[in-house]
Amino acid sequence: MQGLFFEADAGPLVAIRVIVLFLGFWTAWRAGKAVAEGWSDYPLVIVYTFLLAWAMQFLHHALFNGPMLNAFYYILDFVTLLVFSTAGFRYRRTNQMVNNYYWLYEKTSAFSWKDKH
């Protein structure tokens, strides 16, 4: 029983990494959604994702002793987070366009709309 709590087990570390990963994805989704809710343009999503990727790099460094200034991992974080922030932006913008301009547009998918004919 003694070794159950005091051995160097990878389980808790993996759990913390997964939590940080999901927090990053959720924050990216919310950042994209927030830009859309403010009726701002897509380049602001890229700026927010750039900053969020830097914050995630810091968390990886601070919590897991990962590299702080590594271009490969930063680009990997940025691209992954950009997928989620773009999805949040497009999802919210589609709902805005379809709900606010229901006489002009109809939803074609969760991320796109088209003109009504």
Short mmCIF file of N, CA and C in Angstrom, two decimals:
data_model
loop_
_atom_site.label_atom_id
_atom_site.label_comp_id
_atom_site.label_asym_id
_atom_site.label_seq_id
_atom_site.Cartn_x
_atom_site.Cartn_y
_atom_site.Cartn_z
N MET A 1 0.81 -1.19 0.00
CA MET A 1 0.00 0.00 0.00
C MET A 1 0.86 1.26 0.00
N GLN A 2 2.04 1.18 0.59
CA GLN A 2 2.88 2.36 0.69
C GLN A 2 3.31 2.85 -0.69
N GLY A 3 3.64 1.95 -1.58
CA GLY A 3 4.08 2.33 -2.91
C GLY A 3 2.98 2.92 -3.77
N LEU A 4 1.74 2.75 -3.38
CA LEU A 4 0.62 3.24 -4.17
C LEU A 4 0.63 4.76 -4.28
N PHE A 5 1.01 5.45 -3.22
CA PHE A 5 0.96 6.90 -3.22
C PHE A 5 2.32 7.57 -3.41
N PHE A 6 3.40 6.87 -3.22
CA PHE A 6 4.70 7.51 -3.21
C PHE A 6 5.61 7.13 -4.36
N GLU A 7 5.21 6.19 -5.20
CA GLU A 7 6.04 5.85 -6.35
C GLU A 7 5.90 6.91 -7.42
N ALA A 8 6.94 7.05 -8.19
CA ALA A 8 6.90 8.00 -9.30
C ALA A 8 6.01 7.40 -10.40
N ASP A 9 4.76 7.75 -10.36
CA ASP A 9 3.78 7.21 -11.30
C ASP A 9 3.49 8.25 -12.37
N ALA A 10 3.35 7.82 -13.59
CA ALA A 10 3.08 8.74 -14.69
C ALA A 10 1.60 9.11 -14.79
N GLY A 11 0.73 8.39 -14.09
CA GLY A 11 -0.71 8.62 -14.17
C GLY A 11 -1.14 10.05 -13.86
N PRO A 12 -0.77 10.60 -12.70
CA PRO A 12 -1.18 11.97 -12.40
C PRO A 12 -0.61 13.00 -13.37
N LEU A 13 0.61 12.78 -13.82
CA LEU A 13 1.23 13.71 -14.77
C LEU A 13 0.47 13.70 -16.09
N VAL A 14 0.07 12.53 -16.54
CA VAL A 14 -0.71 12.42 -17.77
C VAL A 14 -2.05 13.10 -17.59
N ALA A 15 -2.67 12.93 -16.44
CA ALA A 15 -3.96 13.56 -16.18
C ALA A 15 -3.84 15.08 -16.21
N ILE A 16 -2.79 15.62 -15.64
CA ILE A 16 -2.59 17.07 -15.64
C ILE A 16 -2.36 17.56 -17.06
N ARG A 17 -1.60 16.82 -17.84
CA ARG A 17 -1.37 17.22 -19.24
C ARG A 17 -2.66 17.22 -20.04
N VAL A 18 -3.50 16.25 -19.82
CA VAL A 18 -4.78 16.19 -20.53
C VAL A 18 -5.66 17.36 -20.11
N ILE A 19 -5.68 17.68 -18.85
CA ILE A 19 -6.47 18.82 -18.37
C ILE A 19 -5.96 20.11 -19.01
N VAL A 20 -4.66 20.31 -19.03
CA VAL A 20 -4.09 21.51 -19.65
C VAL A 20 -4.42 21.55 -21.14
N LEU A 21 -4.36 20.41 -21.78
CA LEU A 21 -4.67 20.33 -23.20
C LEU A 21 -6.12 20.72 -23.46
N PHE A 22 -7.05 20.16 -22.69
CA PHE A 22 -8.45 20.50 -22.88
C PHE A 22 -8.74 21.95 -22.51
N LEU A 23 -8.06 22.49 -21.52
CA LEU A 23 -8.23 23.90 -21.19
C LEU A 23 -7.76 24.79 -22.34
N GLY A 24 -6.67 24.40 -22.98
CA GLY A 24 -6.18 25.16 -24.13
C GLY A 24 -7.16 25.11 -25.29
N PHE A 25 -7.69 23.91 -25.57
CA PHE A 25 -8.65 23.78 -26.67
C PHE A 25 -9.92 24.56 -26.37
N TRP A 26 -10.40 24.46 -25.13
CA TRP A 26 -11.62 25.17 -24.75
C TRP A 26 -11.40 26.68 -24.81
N THR A 27 -10.26 27.15 -24.36
CA THR A 27 -9.96 28.58 -24.41
C THR A 27 -9.85 29.07 -25.85
N ALA A 28 -9.27 28.28 -26.72
CA ALA A 28 -9.19 28.66 -28.14
C ALA A 28 -10.59 28.74 -28.74
N TRP A 29 -11.44 27.76 -28.45
CA TRP A 29 -12.81 27.79 -28.95
C TRP A 29 -13.52 29.05 -28.47
N ARG A 30 -13.37 29.36 -27.18
CA ARG A 30 -14.04 30.54 -26.61
C ARG A 30 -13.46 31.84 -27.18
N ALA A 31 -12.18 31.86 -27.46
CA ALA A 31 -11.57 33.06 -28.06
C ALA A 31 -12.15 33.31 -29.45
N GLY A 32 -12.26 32.26 -30.25
CA GLY A 32 -12.87 32.41 -31.57
C GLY A 32 -14.32 32.84 -31.48
N LYS A 33 -15.03 32.26 -30.55
CA LYS A 33 -16.43 32.61 -30.35
C LYS A 33 -16.58 34.07 -29.88
N ALA A 34 -15.69 34.51 -29.02
CA ALA A 34 -15.74 35.89 -28.52
C ALA A 34 -15.49 36.89 -29.63
N VAL A 35 -14.58 36.59 -30.53
CA VAL A 35 -14.32 37.48 -31.66
C VAL A 35 -15.57 37.57 -32.53
N ALA A 36 -16.21 36.45 -32.78
CA ALA A 36 -17.43 36.46 -33.59
C ALA A 36 -18.56 37.21 -32.90
N GLU A 37 -18.68 37.06 -31.60
CA GLU A 37 -19.74 37.74 -30.87
C GLU A 37 -19.56 39.25 -30.91
N GLY A 38 -18.34 39.72 -31.02
CA GLY A 38 -18.08 41.15 -31.13
C GLY A 38 -18.15 41.65 -32.57
N TRP A 39 -18.55 40.79 -33.51
CA TRP A 39 -18.64 41.11 -34.93
C TRP A 39 -17.31 41.59 -35.49
N SER A 40 -16.21 41.11 -34.92
CA SER A 40 -14.89 41.46 -35.43
C SER A 40 -14.51 40.52 -36.56
N ASP A 41 -13.46 40.87 -37.28
CA ASP A 41 -13.02 40.07 -38.42
C ASP A 41 -12.09 38.94 -37.97
N TYR A 42 -11.88 38.00 -38.88
CA TYR A 42 -11.09 36.81 -38.60
C TYR A 42 -9.63 37.09 -38.21
N PRO A 43 -8.96 38.10 -38.75
CA PRO A 43 -7.56 38.32 -38.33
C PRO A 43 -7.38 38.49 -36.82
N LEU A 44 -8.39 38.96 -36.13
CA LEU A 44 -8.30 39.07 -34.67
C LEU A 44 -8.24 37.69 -34.02
N VAL A 45 -8.88 36.71 -34.63
CA VAL A 45 -8.79 35.33 -34.15
C VAL A 45 -7.34 34.86 -34.21
N ILE A 46 -6.65 35.19 -35.28
CA ILE A 46 -5.25 34.79 -35.43
C ILE A 46 -4.38 35.44 -34.36
N VAL A 47 -4.64 36.71 -34.08
CA VAL A 47 -3.87 37.42 -33.04
C VAL A 47 -4.11 36.78 -31.68
N TYR A 48 -5.37 36.51 -31.34
CA TYR A 48 -5.66 35.88 -30.06
C TYR A 48 -5.05 34.49 -29.96
N THR A 49 -5.08 33.75 -31.04
CA THR A 49 -4.50 32.41 -31.04
C THR A 49 -2.98 32.48 -30.89
N PHE A 50 -2.36 33.47 -31.50
CA PHE A 50 -0.92 33.68 -31.35
C PHE A 50 -0.58 33.88 -29.87
N LEU A 51 -1.35 34.71 -29.18
CA LEU A 51 -1.10 34.96 -27.76
C LEU A 51 -1.42 33.74 -26.91
N LEU A 52 -2.47 33.04 -27.25
CA LEU A 52 -2.83 31.84 -26.51
C LEU A 52 -1.77 30.75 -26.66
N ALA A 53 -1.22 30.62 -27.85
CA ALA A 53 -0.15 29.63 -28.07
C ALA A 53 1.07 29.97 -27.23
N TRP A 54 1.37 31.25 -27.08
CA TRP A 54 2.48 31.65 -26.23
C TRP A 54 2.18 31.29 -24.77
N ALA A 55 0.95 31.52 -24.33
CA ALA A 55 0.57 31.17 -22.96
C ALA A 55 0.65 29.66 -22.75
N MET A 56 0.25 28.89 -23.74
CA MET A 56 0.34 27.43 -23.62
C MET A 56 1.80 26.97 -23.56
N GLN A 57 2.66 27.62 -24.33
CA GLN A 57 4.09 27.30 -24.26
C GLN A 57 4.61 27.55 -22.85
N PHE A 58 4.18 28.65 -22.24
CA PHE A 58 4.60 28.95 -20.88
C PHE A 58 4.09 27.89 -19.91
N LEU A 59 2.84 27.47 -20.06
CA LEU A 59 2.30 26.44 -19.17
C LEU A 59 3.06 25.12 -19.33
N HIS A 60 3.37 24.75 -20.56
CA HIS A 60 4.16 23.54 -20.77
C HIS A 60 5.53 23.65 -20.11
N HIS A 61 6.11 24.83 -20.19
CA HIS A 61 7.42 25.05 -19.56
C HIS A 61 7.31 25.03 -18.04
N ALA A 62 6.33 25.76 -17.51
CA ALA A 62 6.21 25.90 -16.06
C ALA A 62 5.76 24.61 -15.38
N LEU A 63 4.83 23.88 -15.98
CA LEU A 63 4.28 22.70 -15.33
C LEU A 63 5.04 21.42 -15.64
N PHE A 64 5.58 21.32 -16.84
CA PHE A 64 6.17 20.05 -17.27
C PHE A 64 7.64 20.15 -17.63
N ASN A 65 8.25 21.31 -17.37
CA ASN A 65 9.66 21.54 -17.65
C ASN A 65 9.98 21.35 -19.14
N GLY A 66 9.05 21.76 -19.98
CA GLY A 66 9.26 21.69 -21.42
C GLY A 66 10.04 22.90 -21.90
N PRO A 67 10.44 22.90 -23.15
CA PRO A 67 11.18 24.04 -23.69
C PRO A 67 10.29 25.27 -23.80
N MET A 68 10.80 26.43 -23.39
CA MET A 68 10.01 27.66 -23.44
C MET A 68 10.06 28.29 -24.83
N LEU A 69 11.20 28.33 -25.43
CA LEU A 69 11.35 29.00 -26.72
C LEU A 69 11.78 28.00 -27.79
N ASN A 70 10.85 27.17 -28.20
CA ASN A 70 11.12 26.19 -29.23
C ASN A 70 10.13 26.43 -30.37
N ALA A 71 10.63 26.81 -31.53
CA ALA A 71 9.77 27.20 -32.65
C ALA A 71 8.89 26.04 -33.12
N PHE A 72 9.42 24.83 -33.14
CA PHE A 72 8.62 23.69 -33.60
C PHE A 72 7.40 23.47 -32.72
N TYR A 73 7.58 23.45 -31.40
CA TYR A 73 6.47 23.23 -30.49
C TYR A 73 5.52 24.42 -30.47
N TYR A 74 6.05 25.62 -30.64
CA TYR A 74 5.17 26.79 -30.69
C TYR A 74 4.28 26.73 -31.93
N ILE A 75 4.85 26.40 -33.07
CA ILE A 75 4.05 26.30 -34.30
C ILE A 75 3.04 25.18 -34.18
N LEU A 76 3.43 24.07 -33.58
CA LEU A 76 2.51 22.96 -33.37
C LEU A 76 1.34 23.39 -32.48
N ASP A 77 1.63 24.07 -31.38
CA ASP A 77 0.57 24.59 -30.51
C ASP A 77 -0.29 25.60 -31.25
N PHE A 78 0.33 26.50 -31.99
CA PHE A 78 -0.41 27.53 -32.70
C PHE A 78 -1.37 26.94 -33.72
N VAL A 79 -0.90 26.00 -34.51
CA VAL A 79 -1.76 25.41 -35.55
C VAL A 79 -2.90 24.63 -34.92
N THR A 80 -2.61 23.87 -33.89
CA THR A 80 -3.65 23.09 -33.22
C THR A 80 -4.69 24.01 -32.60
N LEU A 81 -4.25 25.04 -31.92
CA LEU A 81 -5.18 25.98 -31.30
C LEU A 81 -5.94 26.79 -32.35
N LEU A 82 -5.29 27.07 -33.47
CA LEU A 82 -5.96 27.82 -34.54
C LEU A 82 -7.13 27.02 -35.12
N VAL A 83 -7.00 25.72 -35.18
CA VAL A 83 -8.11 24.88 -35.65
C VAL A 83 -9.32 25.06 -34.73
N PHE A 84 -9.10 25.02 -33.43
CA PHE A 84 -10.20 25.15 -32.49
C PHE A 84 -10.76 26.57 -32.46
N SER A 85 -9.91 27.58 -32.52
CA SER A 85 -10.41 28.95 -32.50
C SER A 85 -11.16 29.29 -33.80
N THR A 86 -10.70 28.76 -34.92
CA THR A 86 -11.40 28.97 -36.18
C THR A 86 -12.76 28.28 -36.14
N ALA A 87 -12.79 27.08 -35.60
CA ALA A 87 -14.07 26.37 -35.49
C ALA A 87 -15.05 27.13 -34.60
N GLY A 88 -14.58 27.66 -33.47
CA GLY A 88 -15.45 28.45 -32.61
C GLY A 88 -15.94 29.71 -33.29
N PHE A 89 -15.06 30.36 -34.04
CA PHE A 89 -15.43 31.57 -34.77
C PHE A 89 -16.49 31.26 -35.83
N ARG A 90 -16.24 30.25 -36.65
CA ARG A 90 -17.16 29.91 -37.73
C ARG A 90 -18.51 29.41 -37.19
N TYR A 91 -18.49 28.64 -36.13
CA TYR A 91 -19.72 28.14 -35.54
C TYR A 91 -20.60 29.30 -35.05
N ARG A 92 -19.98 30.23 -34.32
CA ARG A 92 -20.75 31.36 -33.80
C ARG A 92 -21.17 32.30 -34.92
N ARG A 93 -20.31 32.58 -35.88
CA ARG A 93 -20.65 33.48 -36.98
C ARG A 93 -21.79 32.90 -37.82
N THR A 94 -21.79 31.59 -38.03
CA THR A 94 -22.88 30.96 -38.77
C THR A 94 -24.20 31.14 -38.04
N ASN A 95 -24.20 30.92 -36.74
CA ASN A 95 -25.43 31.11 -35.97
C ASN A 95 -25.87 32.57 -35.98
N GLN A 96 -24.94 33.49 -35.92
CA GLN A 96 -25.29 34.91 -35.97
C GLN A 96 -25.95 35.25 -37.30
N MET A 97 -25.34 34.84 -38.38
CA MET A 97 -25.85 35.19 -39.70
C MET A 97 -27.23 34.57 -39.94
N VAL A 98 -27.39 33.32 -39.54
CA VAL A 98 -28.66 32.63 -39.77
C VAL A 98 -29.77 33.17 -38.86
N ASN A 99 -29.44 33.48 -37.62
CA ASN A 99 -30.46 33.95 -36.68
C ASN A 99 -30.78 35.44 -36.86
N ASN A 100 -29.78 36.27 -37.09
CA ASN A 100 -30.02 37.70 -37.22
C ASN A 100 -30.54 38.10 -38.59
N TYR A 101 -30.15 37.38 -39.61
CA TYR A 101 -30.58 37.67 -40.98
C TYR A 101 -31.29 36.46 -41.57
N TYR A 102 -32.30 36.00 -40.86
CA TYR A 102 -32.99 34.78 -41.26
C TYR A 102 -33.69 34.90 -42.61
N TRP A 103 -34.01 36.08 -43.04
CA TRP A 103 -34.65 36.27 -44.34
C TRP A 103 -33.64 36.25 -45.49
N LEU A 104 -32.35 36.35 -45.17
CA LEU A 104 -31.32 36.34 -46.21
C LEU A 104 -30.54 35.03 -46.31
N TYR A 105 -30.31 34.39 -45.15
CA TYR A 105 -29.39 33.25 -45.13
C TYR A 105 -30.02 32.02 -44.49
N GLU A 106 -29.55 30.86 -44.93
CA GLU A 106 -29.92 29.60 -44.30
C GLU A 106 -28.66 28.79 -44.02
N LYS A 107 -28.73 27.99 -42.98
CA LYS A 107 -27.57 27.21 -42.55
C LYS A 107 -27.38 26.01 -43.47
N THR A 108 -26.15 25.81 -43.91
CA THR A 108 -25.83 24.62 -44.71
C THR A 108 -25.08 23.58 -43.89
N SER A 109 -24.37 24.01 -42.87
CA SER A 109 -23.71 23.11 -41.93
C SER A 109 -23.50 23.89 -40.64
N ALA A 110 -22.85 23.29 -39.69
CA ALA A 110 -22.58 23.99 -38.43
C ALA A 110 -21.62 25.16 -38.62
N PHE A 111 -20.87 25.16 -39.73
CA PHE A 111 -19.83 26.16 -39.95
C PHE A 111 -20.04 27.02 -41.19
N SER A 112 -21.18 26.92 -41.85
CA SER A 112 -21.37 27.71 -43.07
C SER A 112 -22.85 28.00 -43.30
N TRP A 113 -23.09 28.98 -44.15
CA TRP A 113 -24.44 29.39 -44.52
C TRP A 113 -24.45 29.75 -46.00
N LYS A 114 -25.65 29.88 -46.54
CA LYS A 114 -25.78 30.28 -47.94
C LYS A 114 -26.97 31.21 -48.07
N ASP A 115 -27.04 31.90 -49.21
CA ASP A 115 -28.14 32.81 -49.52
C ASP A 115 -29.41 32.01 -49.74
N LYS A 116 -30.52 32.56 -49.27
CA LYS A 116 -31.81 31.97 -49.60
C LYS A 116 -32.20 32.43 -50.99
N HIS A 117 -32.82 31.56 -51.73
CA HIS A 117 -33.27 31.94 -53.07
C HIS A 117 -34.76 31.96 -53.17
#
